[in-house]
């Protein structure tokens, strides 16, 4: 942010405003466990900036959540919404918990209690949470239900990322990956590069990574490796993502999958990041490429489907090596874009078909890429700096008009 602010000569007062979240909410979430004991979990919601509209951003349930992380993620959401020109601000929430250790009933009680604690601070015109790491449409359904009970009426627009049956939008489930595909294809088109034969390595095989692998394969890219948190599967000749996914669903470990007719081997996550390839897609967690391993990355292009997977120090090393990075706030903005479409549909109580969603998503993503690309040339900036410049120009205008 500071690098971009310097390049664009951002007003210092605006920079000071953007460096500080508007509101920090910390809650304790008491939950009766199945064994009768009470546990108290800690949860957060950070509302970073609302100059351009209501706060927006996901909620993650993860053992490594902490306030500093949520603060950083909330600022990213402000930038992300601004770079794709959504009339929304930025926020993020999280609970320190390993949801894999909870029963489904415990998870429901935790979610509902967290929703009650946040109820005064969220709403369709105030702050709209969504899924993030280890949260999903079921968790959104419980929050919708709990919030609606408090309000005494249905409030579908309180969260996005819901199931279709509960006011969700067509295209939301794979929106992050689809948005990344639209940006990547426009990037390759603008640089006159061919899709065919480009090799792709994907770190993270959750919602974003697995859908992305499927789309890439369908378009003619050669996906040669995928990984989850426990290991990676490397198939030099290319793999079939659908098969890898069904194997992961069955066995739980993508690295150990044996795919019929394909010669593959298990490698570590560290090795995966250093594979020779055209495109490295990072769709796991933050800080995966750091100053320790950045020098060993051999990809020509990195696409950040996760939030913050390249550390700031690594970013400088990659730029020196000539490795291009399509940054998170642009590459993964498809998720929040379809979230915005979902909110609009909820408020109007009128629902669009899949073609309409895709058409609007493609337009939003390709226009955002074009602006970032133009700004990268105008300011002699990396794509990340240019994405921040694009976002901060919009934020600067809104904040100035209001002050
Ligand atoms: N958690 C997603 C993100 O980081 C989606 C947020 C949203 O839809 O509000 O972009």
mmCIF file of C-alpha atoms and ligand atoms in Angstrom:
data_model
loop_
_atom_site.group_PDB
_atom_site.id
_atom_site.type_symbol
_atom_site.label_atom_id
_atom_site.label_comp_id
_atom_site.label_asym_id
_atom_site.label_seq_id
_atom_site.Cartn_x
_atom_site.Cartn_y
_atom_site.Cartn_z
ATOM 1 C CA UNK A 1 0.000 0.000 0.000
ATOM 2 C CA UNK A 2 2.807 2.389 0.877
ATOM 3 C CA UNK A 3 4.644 1.658 -2.363
ATOM 4 C CA UNK A 4 1.526 2.342 -4.405
ATOM 5 C CA UNK A 5 0.715 5.464 -2.380
ATOM 6 C CA UNK A 6 4.153 6.850 -3.190
ATOM 7 C CA UNK A 7 3.906 6.058 -6.909
ATOM 8 C CA UNK A 8 0.496 7.732 -7.247
ATOM 9 C CA UNK A 9 1.357 10.559 -4.863
ATOM 10 C CA UNK A 10 -1.597 9.769 -2.606
ATOM 11 C CA UNK A 11 -2.713 12.524 -0.258
ATOM 12 C CA UNK A 12 -1.108 11.727 3.144
ATOM 13 C CA UNK A 13 -4.326 12.272 5.060
ATOM 14 C CA UNK A 14 -6.100 9.703 2.902
ATOM 15 C CA UNK A 15 -3.197 7.312 3.427
ATOM 16 C CA UNK A 16 -3.487 7.762 7.202
ATOM 17 C CA UNK A 17 -7.210 7.022 7.052
ATOM 18 C CA UNK A 18 -6.649 3.886 4.974
ATOM 19 C CA UNK A 19 -3.936 2.605 7.304
ATOM 20 C CA UNK A 20 -6.397 2.334 10.200
ATOM 21 C CA UNK A 21 -9.565 0.244 10.441
ATOM 22 C CA UNK A 22 -12.685 2.203 11.351
ATOM 23 C CA UNK A 23 -13.944 -0.302 13.943
ATOM 24 C CA UNK A 24 -12.613 -3.394 15.736
ATOM 25 C CA UNK A 25 -15.086 -5.801 17.298
ATOM 26 C CA UNK A 26 -13.911 -8.587 19.591
ATOM 27 C CA UNK A 27 -16.422 -11.048 20.988
ATOM 28 C CA UNK A 28 -16.355 -14.060 23.245
ATOM 29 C CA UNK A 29 -18.431 -16.986 22.062
ATOM 30 C CA UNK A 30 -19.439 -19.460 24.783
ATOM 31 C CA UNK A 31 -20.421 -22.859 23.389
ATOM 32 C CA UNK A 32 -21.799 -25.915 25.202
ATOM 33 C CA UNK A 33 -19.812 -28.860 23.829
ATOM 34 C CA UNK A 34 -21.344 -32.304 23.229
ATOM 35 C CA UNK A 35 -19.627 -33.665 26.375
ATOM 36 C CA UNK A 36 -21.443 -31.115 28.544
ATOM 37 C CA UNK A 37 -18.442 -28.805 29.125
ATOM 38 C CA UNK A 38 -18.489 -25.135 28.200
ATOM 39 C CA UNK A 39 -15.799 -23.679 25.961
ATOM 40 C CA UNK A 40 -15.362 -19.987 25.243
ATOM 41 C CA UNK A 41 -14.049 -19.153 21.781
ATOM 42 C CA UNK A 42 -12.697 -15.765 20.665
ATOM 43 C CA UNK A 43 -14.078 -14.093 17.586
ATOM 44 C CA UNK A 44 -13.464 -10.856 15.714
ATOM 45 C CA UNK A 45 -14.958 -8.619 13.085
ATOM 46 C CA UNK A 46 -12.877 -5.747 11.757
ATOM 47 C CA UNK A 47 -14.674 -3.052 9.757
ATOM 48 C CA UNK A 48 -11.937 -1.353 7.835
ATOM 49 C CA UNK A 49 -13.500 1.291 5.631
ATOM 50 C CA UNK A 50 -17.011 2.265 4.534
ATOM 51 C CA UNK A 51 -16.333 5.353 2.408
ATOM 52 C CA UNK A 52 -17.691 3.660 -0.737
ATOM 53 C CA UNK A 53 -20.516 1.601 0.802
ATOM 54 C CA UNK A 54 -21.414 -0.974 3.462
ATOM 55 C CA UNK A 55 -18.603 -3.105 4.867
ATOM 56 C CA UNK A 56 -18.136 -6.423 3.066
ATOM 57 C CA UNK A 57 -15.965 -9.465 3.623
ATOM 58 C CA UNK A 58 -15.795 -13.067 4.694
ATOM 59 C CA UNK A 59 -15.632 -14.872 8.021
ATOM 60 C CA UNK A 60 -13.000 -17.543 8.617
ATOM 61 C CA UNK A 61 -12.969 -20.297 11.202
ATOM 62 C CA UNK A 62 -9.336 -21.310 11.680
ATOM 63 C CA UNK A 63 -7.009 -22.093 14.611
ATOM 64 C CA UNK A 64 -4.437 -19.503 13.417
ATOM 65 C CA UNK A 65 -6.863 -16.569 13.304
ATOM 66 C CA UNK A 66 -5.693 -13.500 15.202
ATOM 67 C CA UNK A 67 -6.687 -9.871 15.327
ATOM 68 C CA UNK A 68 -3.706 -8.620 13.314
ATOM 69 C CA UNK A 69 -4.490 -11.084 10.534
ATOM 70 C CA UNK A 70 -8.141 -10.063 10.448
ATOM 71 C CA UNK A 71 -7.138 -6.390 10.388
ATOM 72 C CA UNK A 72 -4.919 -6.985 7.360
ATOM 73 C CA UNK A 73 -7.587 -9.047 5.608
ATOM 74 C CA UNK A 74 -10.195 -6.340 6.224
ATOM 75 C CA UNK A 75 -7.984 -3.747 4.531
ATOM 76 C CA UNK A 76 -7.527 -6.091 1.579
ATOM 77 C CA UNK A 77 -11.318 -6.278 1.272
ATOM 78 C CA UNK A 78 -11.564 -2.469 1.053
ATOM 79 C CA UNK A 79 -8.977 -2.509 -1.732
ATOM 80 C CA UNK A 80 -10.560 -5.516 -3.458
ATOM 81 C CA UNK A 81 -14.042 -4.004 -3.613
ATOM 82 C CA UNK A 82 -12.597 -0.723 -4.884
ATOM 83 C CA UNK A 83 -10.402 -2.311 -7.567
ATOM 84 C CA UNK A 84 -13.420 -4.006 -9.174
ATOM 85 C CA UNK A 85 -15.495 -0.870 -8.528
ATOM 86 C CA UNK A 86 -18.162 -2.363 -6.259
ATOM 87 C CA UNK A 87 -20.076 0.157 -4.119
ATOM 88 C CA UNK A 88 -18.860 -1.566 -0.950
ATOM 89 C CA UNK A 89 -16.289 -1.105 1.797
ATOM 90 C CA UNK A 90 -14.129 -3.726 3.463
ATOM 91 C CA UNK A 91 -14.369 -5.942 6.554
ATOM 92 C CA UNK A 92 -13.295 -9.365 7.740
ATOM 93 C CA UNK A 93 -14.257 -11.669 10.580
ATOM 94 C CA UNK A 94 -12.870 -14.751 12.198
ATOM 95 C CA UNK A 95 -13.137 -17.167 15.082
ATOM 96 C CA UNK A 96 -10.137 -18.946 16.600
ATOM 97 C CA UNK A 97 -11.253 -22.546 16.214
ATOM 98 C CA UNK A 98 -10.388 -25.688 14.314
ATOM 99 C CA UNK A 99 -13.791 -26.571 12.869
ATOM 100 C CA UNK A 100 -12.520 -30.056 11.942
ATOM 101 C CA UNK A 101 -12.430 -30.871 15.668
ATOM 102 C CA UNK A 102 -16.084 -29.921 16.237
ATOM 103 C CA UNK A 103 -19.197 -32.018 15.684
ATOM 104 C CA UNK A 104 -21.743 -30.536 13.302
ATOM 105 C CA UNK A 105 -23.963 -29.629 16.286
ATOM 106 C CA UNK A 106 -21.096 -27.859 18.048
ATOM 107 C CA UNK A 107 -20.281 -25.987 14.844
ATOM 108 C CA UNK A 108 -23.891 -24.865 14.555
ATOM 109 C CA UNK A 109 -24.017 -23.652 18.177
ATOM 110 C CA UNK A 110 -20.725 -21.790 17.713
ATOM 111 C CA UNK A 111 -21.939 -20.119 14.515
ATOM 112 C CA UNK A 112 -25.285 -19.092 15.964
ATOM 113 C CA UNK A 113 -23.670 -17.639 19.109
ATOM 114 C CA UNK A 114 -21.132 -15.722 17.022
ATOM 115 C CA UNK A 115 -24.009 -14.395 14.874
ATOM 116 C CA UNK A 116 -25.826 -13.166 17.991
ATOM 117 C CA UNK A 117 -22.672 -11.437 19.213
ATOM 118 C CA UNK A 118 -22.232 -9.688 15.847
ATOM 119 C CA UNK A 119 -25.924 -8.921 15.257
ATOM 120 C CA UNK A 120 -25.784 -5.243 16.309
ATOM 121 C CA UNK A 121 -22.940 -4.604 13.885
ATOM 122 C CA UNK A 122 -24.071 -6.400 10.701
ATOM 123 C CA UNK A 123 -26.967 -6.085 8.227
ATOM 124 C CA UNK A 124 -27.587 -5.626 4.482
ATOM 125 C CA UNK A 125 -26.908 -1.879 4.637
ATOM 126 C CA UNK A 126 -24.216 -2.026 7.306
ATOM 127 C CA UNK A 127 -21.862 -4.991 7.038
ATOM 128 C CA UNK A 128 -22.413 -8.168 5.035
ATOM 129 C CA UNK A 129 -20.296 -11.239 5.935
ATOM 130 C CA UNK A 130 -19.653 -14.164 3.560
ATOM 131 C CA UNK A 131 -17.745 -17.456 3.525
ATOM 132 C CA UNK A 132 -13.958 -17.553 3.766
ATOM 133 C CA UNK A 133 -11.473 -20.204 4.947
ATOM 134 C CA UNK A 134 -13.367 -23.203 6.447
ATOM 135 C CA UNK A 135 -16.784 -21.537 6.318
ATOM 136 C CA UNK A 136 -19.490 -22.344 3.764
ATOM 137 C CA UNK A 137 -23.124 -21.989 2.658
ATOM 138 C CA UNK A 138 -24.403 -23.992 5.658
ATOM 139 C CA UNK A 139 -22.684 -21.629 8.073
ATOM 140 C CA UNK A 140 -24.175 -18.685 6.161
ATOM 141 C CA UNK A 141 -27.625 -20.320 6.470
ATOM 142 C CA UNK A 142 -27.301 -20.501 10.279
ATOM 143 C CA UNK A 143 -26.228 -16.844 10.451
ATOM 144 C CA UNK A 144 -29.176 -15.827 8.214
ATOM 145 C CA UNK A 145 -31.574 -17.779 10.419
ATOM 146 C CA UNK A 146 -30.218 -16.424 13.705
ATOM 147 C CA UNK A 147 -30.166 -12.829 12.468
ATOM 148 C CA UNK A 148 -33.675 -13.175 10.989
ATOM 149 C CA UNK A 149 -34.943 -14.467 14.355
ATOM 150 C CA UNK A 150 -33.502 -11.415 16.105
ATOM 151 C CA UNK A 151 -35.078 -9.054 13.566
ATOM 152 C CA UNK A 152 -38.405 -10.890 13.512
ATOM 153 C CA UNK A 153 -38.395 -11.148 9.708
ATOM 154 C CA UNK A 154 -36.389 -12.773 6.931
ATOM 155 C CA UNK A 155 -33.208 -10.842 6.200
ATOM 156 C CA UNK A 156 -31.530 -12.825 3.435
ATOM 157 C CA UNK A 157 -29.202 -9.943 2.576
ATOM 158 C CA UNK A 158 -27.395 -10.127 5.942
ATOM 159 C CA UNK A 159 -24.799 -12.512 4.480
ATOM 160 C CA UNK A 160 -23.827 -13.716 1.004
ATOM 161 C CA UNK A 161 -22.534 -17.066 -0.200
ATOM 162 C CA UNK A 162 -25.820 -18.731 0.712
ATOM 163 C CA UNK A 163 -27.371 -21.755 -1.005
ATOM 164 C CA UNK A 164 -29.710 -21.110 -3.919
ATOM 165 C CA UNK A 165 -32.635 -22.309 -1.776
ATOM 166 C CA UNK A 166 -32.012 -19.507 0.697
ATOM 167 C CA UNK A 167 -31.492 -16.491 -1.558
ATOM 168 C CA UNK A 168 -28.074 -17.445 -2.896
ATOM 169 C CA UNK A 169 -26.931 -16.416 -6.362
ATOM 170 C CA UNK A 170 -26.234 -18.518 -9.392
ATOM 171 C CA UNK A 171 -22.487 -18.747 -9.906
ATOM 172 C CA UNK A 172 -21.443 -17.858 -6.339
ATOM 173 C CA UNK A 173 -19.907 -21.232 -5.465
ATOM 174 C CA UNK A 174 -17.203 -21.068 -8.147
ATOM 175 C CA UNK A 175 -17.172 -17.267 -8.556
ATOM 176 C CA UNK A 176 -13.662 -16.782 -7.122
ATOM 177 C CA UNK A 177 -12.179 -19.263 -9.605
ATOM 178 C CA UNK A 178 -14.297 -18.081 -12.519
ATOM 179 C CA UNK A 179 -13.289 -14.478 -11.867
ATOM 180 C CA UNK A 180 -9.624 -15.551 -11.788
ATOM 181 C CA UNK A 181 -10.092 -17.338 -15.113
ATOM 182 C CA UNK A 182 -11.600 -14.222 -16.742
ATOM 183 C CA UNK A 183 -8.661 -12.102 -15.565
ATOM 184 C CA UNK A 184 -6.049 -14.668 -16.581
ATOM 185 C CA UNK A 185 -7.522 -15.139 -20.067
ATOM 186 C CA UNK A 186 -7.681 -11.392 -20.659
ATOM 187 C CA UNK A 187 -4.092 -11.079 -19.427
ATOM 188 C CA UNK A 188 -2.918 -13.748 -21.897
ATOM 189 C CA UNK A 189 -4.932 -12.135 -24.697
ATOM 190 C CA UNK A 190 -3.427 -8.687 -23.997
ATOM 191 C CA UNK A 191 0.066 -10.192 -23.997
ATOM 192 C CA UNK A 192 -0.665 -12.218 -27.149
ATOM 193 C CA UNK A 193 0.048 -15.508 -25.422
ATOM 194 C CA UNK A 194 -1.573 -18.789 -26.330
ATOM 195 C CA UNK A 195 -3.470 -20.885 -23.780
ATOM 196 C CA UNK A 196 -2.652 -24.266 -25.301
ATOM 197 C CA UNK A 197 0.082 -26.159 -23.529
ATOM 198 C CA UNK A 198 0.619 -23.627 -20.733
ATOM 199 C CA UNK A 199 1.514 -25.602 -17.634
ATOM 200 C CA UNK A 200 -0.285 -24.810 -14.386
ATOM 201 C CA UNK A 201 0.587 -25.679 -10.776
ATOM 202 C CA UNK A 202 -2.087 -25.127 -8.142
ATOM 203 C CA UNK A 203 -1.398 -24.819 -4.427
ATOM 204 C CA UNK A 204 -4.572 -25.419 -2.398
ATOM 205 C CA UNK A 205 -7.345 -27.757 -3.499
ATOM 206 C CA UNK A 206 -10.270 -26.290 -1.557
ATOM 207 C CA UNK A 207 -13.232 -24.469 -3.073
ATOM 208 C CA UNK A 208 -11.209 -21.965 -5.118
ATOM 209 C CA UNK A 209 -8.333 -24.266 -6.154
ATOM 210 C CA UNK A 210 -10.405 -27.267 -7.213
ATOM 211 C CA UNK A 211 -12.863 -25.242 -9.317
ATOM 212 C CA UNK A 212 -9.973 -23.331 -10.841
ATOM 213 C CA UNK A 213 -8.201 -26.563 -11.815
ATOM 214 C CA UNK A 214 -11.367 -27.796 -13.510
ATOM 215 C CA UNK A 215 -11.830 -24.558 -15.483
ATOM 216 C CA UNK A 216 -8.157 -24.471 -16.526
ATOM 217 C CA UNK A 217 -8.235 -28.046 -17.752
ATOM 218 C CA UNK A 218 -11.449 -27.392 -19.700
ATOM 219 C CA UNK A 219 -9.840 -24.415 -21.460
ATOM 220 C CA UNK A 220 -6.814 -26.424 -22.615
ATOM 221 C CA UNK A 221 -4.247 -25.516 -19.965
ATOM 222 C CA UNK A 222 -2.130 -28.411 -18.683
ATOM 223 C CA UNK A 223 -2.559 -28.772 -14.916
ATOM 224 C CA UNK A 224 0.558 -30.633 -13.761
ATOM 225 C CA UNK A 225 0.328 -30.443 -9.954
ATOM 226 C CA UNK A 226 -2.176 -29.781 -7.190
ATOM 227 C CA UNK A 227 -1.799 -29.779 -3.414
ATOM 228 C CA UNK A 228 -3.704 -29.667 -0.158
ATOM 229 C CA UNK A 229 -2.400 -28.857 3.328
ATOM 230 C CA UNK A 230 -0.849 -32.349 3.665
ATOM 231 C CA UNK A 231 0.968 -32.823 0.374
ATOM 232 C CA UNK A 232 0.988 -32.465 -3.382
ATOM 233 C CA UNK A 233 0.374 -34.599 -6.434
ATOM 234 C CA UNK A 234 2.692 -34.024 -9.395
ATOM 235 C CA UNK A 235 1.912 -35.520 -12.820
ATOM 236 C CA UNK A 236 4.419 -34.377 -15.409
ATOM 237 C CA UNK A 237 2.111 -35.271 -18.318
ATOM 238 C CA UNK A 238 -0.822 -33.381 -16.824
ATOM 239 C CA UNK A 239 -3.677 -34.568 -14.609
ATOM 240 C CA UNK A 240 -7.451 -34.709 -14.741
ATOM 241 C CA UNK A 241 -8.671 -32.364 -11.977
ATOM 242 C CA UNK A 242 -12.096 -34.058 -11.709
ATOM 243 C CA UNK A 243 -10.400 -37.384 -10.932
ATOM 244 C CA UNK A 244 -8.045 -35.808 -8.404
ATOM 245 C CA UNK A 245 -11.002 -34.146 -6.716
ATOM 246 C CA UNK A 246 -13.096 -37.310 -6.420
ATOM 247 C CA UNK A 247 -10.037 -39.121 -5.055
ATOM 248 C CA UNK A 248 -9.463 -36.330 -2.520
ATOM 249 C CA UNK A 249 -13.093 -36.490 -1.438
ATOM 250 C CA UNK A 250 -12.762 -40.260 -0.913
ATOM 251 C CA UNK A 251 -9.302 -40.486 0.665
ATOM 252 C CA UNK A 252 -8.873 -36.989 2.117
ATOM 253 C CA UNK A 253 -5.318 -36.633 0.773
ATOM 254 C CA UNK A 254 -4.778 -35.410 -2.759
ATOM 255 C CA UNK A 255 -1.046 -36.142 -2.640
ATOM 256 C CA UNK A 256 -1.624 -39.871 -2.243
ATOM 257 C CA UNK A 257 -4.047 -40.200 -5.148
ATOM 258 C CA UNK A 258 -3.278 -42.707 -7.836
ATOM 259 C CA UNK A 259 -4.875 -41.570 -11.052
ATOM 260 C CA UNK A 260 -5.507 -44.352 -13.563
ATOM 261 C CA UNK A 261 -3.481 -43.960 -16.736
ATOM 262 C CA UNK A 262 -1.439 -41.090 -15.344
ATOM 263 C CA UNK A 263 2.047 -41.382 -13.930
ATOM 264 C CA UNK A 264 2.137 -39.204 -10.878
ATOM 265 C CA UNK A 265 4.134 -38.902 -7.704
ATOM 266 C CA UNK A 266 3.659 -37.367 -4.310
ATOM 267 C CA UNK A 267 5.788 -34.320 -3.518
ATOM 268 C CA UNK A 268 5.832 -31.854 -0.640
ATOM 269 C CA UNK A 269 4.118 -28.491 -0.645
ATOM 270 C CA UNK A 270 7.541 -26.817 -0.602
ATOM 271 C CA UNK A 271 8.585 -28.712 -3.745
ATOM 272 C CA UNK A 272 5.318 -27.824 -5.460
ATOM 273 C CA UNK A 273 6.001 -24.097 -5.078
ATOM 274 C CA UNK A 274 9.372 -24.524 -6.768
ATOM 275 C CA UNK A 275 8.214 -26.556 -9.789
ATOM 276 C CA UNK A 276 9.090 -25.468 -13.314
ATOM 277 C CA UNK A 277 5.801 -24.184 -14.830
ATOM 278 C CA UNK A 278 4.167 -21.302 -16.693
ATOM 279 C CA UNK A 279 1.539 -20.362 -14.103
ATOM 280 C CA UNK A 280 1.640 -20.916 -10.348
ATOM 281 C CA UNK A 281 -1.776 -20.483 -8.757
ATOM 282 C CA UNK A 282 -1.772 -19.844 -5.015
ATOM 283 C CA UNK A 283 -5.143 -20.736 -3.530
ATOM 284 C CA UNK A 284 -4.360 -21.762 0.054
ATOM 285 C CA UNK A 285 -3.473 -19.300 2.805
ATOM 286 C CA UNK A 286 -1.381 -16.173 3.274
ATOM 287 C CA UNK A 287 2.456 -16.101 3.417
ATOM 288 C CA UNK A 288 3.233 -19.136 1.260
ATOM 289 C CA UNK A 289 5.877 -17.515 -0.924
ATOM 290 C CA UNK A 290 8.229 -15.720 1.454
ATOM 291 C CA UNK A 291 11.776 -14.345 1.436
ATOM 292 C CA UNK A 292 12.945 -17.909 2.240
ATOM 293 C CA UNK A 293 11.627 -19.537 -0.954
ATOM 294 C CA UNK A 294 10.852 -16.696 -3.420
ATOM 295 C CA UNK A 295 14.248 -16.978 -5.107
ATOM 296 C CA UNK A 296 13.488 -20.640 -5.966
ATOM 297 C CA UNK A 297 10.140 -20.009 -7.665
ATOM 298 C CA UNK A 298 10.417 -20.910 -11.344
ATOM 299 C CA UNK A 299 6.941 -20.012 -12.598
ATOM 300 C CA UNK A 300 6.635 -17.216 -15.159
ATOM 301 C CA UNK A 301 3.416 -15.904 -13.652
ATOM 302 C CA UNK A 302 1.773 -16.153 -10.224
ATOM 303 C CA UNK A 303 -1.982 -15.831 -9.851
ATOM 304 C CA UNK A 304 -3.097 -15.179 -6.274
ATOM 305 C CA UNK A 305 -6.469 -16.807 -5.669
ATOM 306 C CA UNK A 306 -5.870 -16.774 -1.898
ATOM 307 C CA UNK A 307 -5.544 -13.565 0.095
ATOM 308 C CA UNK A 308 -1.944 -12.523 0.734
ATOM 309 C CA UNK A 309 -0.109 -15.706 -0.349
ATOM 310 C CA UNK A 310 3.033 -13.736 -1.325
ATOM 311 C CA UNK A 311 4.712 -11.837 1.507
ATOM 312 C CA UNK A 312 5.772 -8.212 0.859
ATOM 313 C CA UNK A 313 9.485 -9.182 0.945
ATOM 314 C CA UNK A 314 8.896 -12.021 -1.503
ATOM 315 C CA UNK A 315 7.004 -9.661 -3.786
ATOM 316 C CA UNK A 316 10.161 -7.570 -4.245
ATOM 317 C CA UNK A 317 12.291 -10.670 -4.955
ATOM 318 C CA UNK A 318 9.783 -11.939 -7.547
ATOM 319 C CA UNK A 319 9.684 -8.546 -9.281
ATOM 320 C CA UNK A 320 13.501 -8.533 -9.472
ATOM 321 C CA UNK A 321 13.394 -11.996 -11.042
ATOM 322 C CA UNK A 322 10.869 -10.767 -13.627
ATOM 323 C CA UNK A 323 8.091 -13.033 -12.339
ATOM 324 C CA UNK A 324 4.737 -11.329 -12.869
ATOM 325 C CA UNK A 325 2.101 -11.491 -10.129
ATOM 326 C CA UNK A 326 -1.617 -10.961 -10.711
ATOM 327 C CA UNK A 327 -2.480 -9.873 -7.174
ATOM 328 C CA UNK A 328 -5.152 -11.206 -4.844
ATOM 329 C CA UNK A 329 -7.238 -8.039 -4.723
ATOM 330 C CA UNK A 330 -7.813 -8.425 -8.462
ATOM 331 C CA UNK A 331 -7.377 -12.163 -9.115
ATOM 332 C CA UNK A 332 -9.790 -13.384 -6.432
ATOM 333 C CA UNK A 333 -12.289 -10.522 -6.558
ATOM 334 C CA UNK A 334 -14.793 -12.699 -8.463
ATOM 335 C CA UNK A 335 -16.040 -14.057 -5.123
ATOM 336 C CA UNK A 336 -16.997 -10.725 -3.646
ATOM 337 C CA UNK A 337 -18.305 -9.547 -7.021
ATOM 338 C CA UNK A 338 -20.905 -12.322 -7.148
ATOM 339 C CA UNK A 339 -21.530 -11.694 -3.433
ATOM 340 C CA UNK A 340 -22.457 -8.160 -4.421
ATOM 341 C CA UNK A 341 -24.769 -9.544 -7.132
ATOM 342 C CA UNK A 342 -26.328 -11.799 -4.493
ATOM 343 C CA UNK A 343 -26.956 -8.840 -2.191
ATOM 344 C CA UNK A 344 -28.558 -6.849 -5.018
ATOM 345 C CA UNK A 345 -30.828 -9.806 -5.867
ATOM 346 C CA UNK A 346 -31.784 -10.267 -2.203
ATOM 347 C CA UNK A 347 -32.682 -6.623 -1.758
ATOM 348 C CA UNK A 348 -34.748 -6.628 -4.981
ATOM 349 C CA UNK A 349 -36.135 -10.129 -4.307
ATOM 350 C CA UNK A 350 -35.626 -10.790 -8.018
ATOM 351 C CA UNK A 351 -33.177 -13.459 -9.182
ATOM 352 C CA UNK A 352 -30.983 -13.641 -12.281
ATOM 353 C CA UNK A 353 -30.157 -16.692 -14.353
ATOM 354 C CA UNK A 354 -26.653 -18.059 -14.681
ATOM 355 C CA UNK A 355 -25.962 -16.369 -18.054
ATOM 356 C CA UNK A 356 -26.775 -12.973 -16.602
ATOM 357 C CA UNK A 357 -24.447 -13.524 -13.643
ATOM 358 C CA UNK A 358 -21.598 -14.746 -15.887
ATOM 359 C CA UNK A 359 -21.975 -11.864 -18.309
ATOM 360 C CA UNK A 360 -21.825 -9.306 -15.493
ATOM 361 C CA UNK A 361 -18.942 -11.099 -13.741
ATOM 362 C CA UNK A 362 -16.883 -11.263 -16.930
ATOM 363 C CA UNK A 363 -17.476 -7.574 -17.626
ATOM 364 C CA UNK A 364 -16.490 -6.563 -14.079
ATOM 365 C CA UNK A 365 -13.324 -8.667 -14.044
ATOM 366 C CA UNK A 366 -12.056 -7.806 -17.508
ATOM 367 C CA UNK A 367 -12.688 -4.078 -17.030
ATOM 368 C CA UNK A 368 -10.820 -4.201 -13.712
ATOM 369 C CA UNK A 369 -7.878 -6.005 -15.340
ATOM 370 C CA UNK A 370 -7.783 -3.438 -18.167
ATOM 371 C CA UNK A 371 -7.620 -0.550 -15.696
ATOM 372 C CA UNK A 372 -4.904 -2.238 -13.651
ATOM 373 C CA UNK A 373 -2.935 -3.010 -16.824
ATOM 374 C CA UNK A 374 -3.221 0.629 -17.976
ATOM 375 C CA UNK A 375 -2.134 1.909 -14.570
ATOM 376 C CA UNK A 376 0.821 -0.481 -14.512
ATOM 377 C CA UNK A 377 2.054 1.143 -17.737
ATOM 378 C CA UNK A 378 1.183 4.701 -16.718
ATOM 379 C CA UNK A 379 2.959 4.504 -13.341
ATOM 380 C CA UNK A 380 5.650 1.998 -14.336
ATOM 381 C CA UNK A 381 4.301 -0.200 -11.551
ATOM 382 C CA UNK A 382 3.945 -3.915 -10.870
ATOM 383 C CA UNK A 383 0.415 -5.294 -11.273
ATOM 384 C CA UNK A 384 0.062 -5.320 -7.489
ATOM 385 C CA UNK A 385 1.066 -1.687 -7.163
ATOM 386 C CA UNK A 386 -1.206 -0.822 -10.096
ATOM 387 C CA UNK A 387 -4.144 -2.653 -8.488
ATOM 388 C CA UNK A 388 -3.638 -0.672 -5.268
ATOM 389 C CA UNK A 389 -3.333 2.557 -7.283
ATOM 390 C CA UNK A 390 -6.604 1.776 -9.095
ATOM 391 C CA UNK A 391 -8.351 1.067 -5.776
ATOM 392 C CA UNK A 392 -6.888 3.989 -3.850
ATOM 393 C CA UNK A 393 -7.787 6.501 -6.565
ATOM 394 C CA UNK A 394 -11.445 5.537 -6.124
ATOM 395 C CA UNK A 395 -11.178 5.581 -2.340
ATOM 396 C CA UNK A 396 -9.411 8.942 -2.395
ATOM 397 C CA UNK A 397 -12.186 10.487 -4.462
ATOM 398 C CA UNK A 398 -14.934 9.144 -2.202
ATOM 399 C CA UNK A 399 -13.179 10.139 1.034
ATOM 400 C CA UNK A 400 -12.388 13.633 -0.267
ATOM 401 C CA UNK A 401 -15.969 14.228 -1.384
ATOM 402 C CA UNK A 402 -17.241 13.226 2.054
ATOM 403 C CA UNK A 403 -14.779 15.228 4.128
HETATM 404 N N1 LIG B 1 -13.971 -14.410 1.464
HETATM 405 C C1 LIG B 1 -13.986 -13.930 0.116
HETATM 406 C C2 LIG B 1 -12.866 -12.936 -0.105
HETATM 407 O O1 LIG B 1 -11.905 -12.899 0.623
HETATM 408 C C3 LIG B 1 -15.354 -13.389 -0.274
HETATM 409 C C4 LIG B 1 -15.828 -12.206 0.496
HETATM 410 C C5 LIG B 1 -17.250 -11.794 0.201
HETATM 411 O O2 LIG B 1 -17.857 -12.381 -0.672
HETATM 412 O O3 LIG B 1 -17.722 -10.880 0.868
HETATM 413 O O4 LIG B 1 -12.867 -12.219 -1.067
#
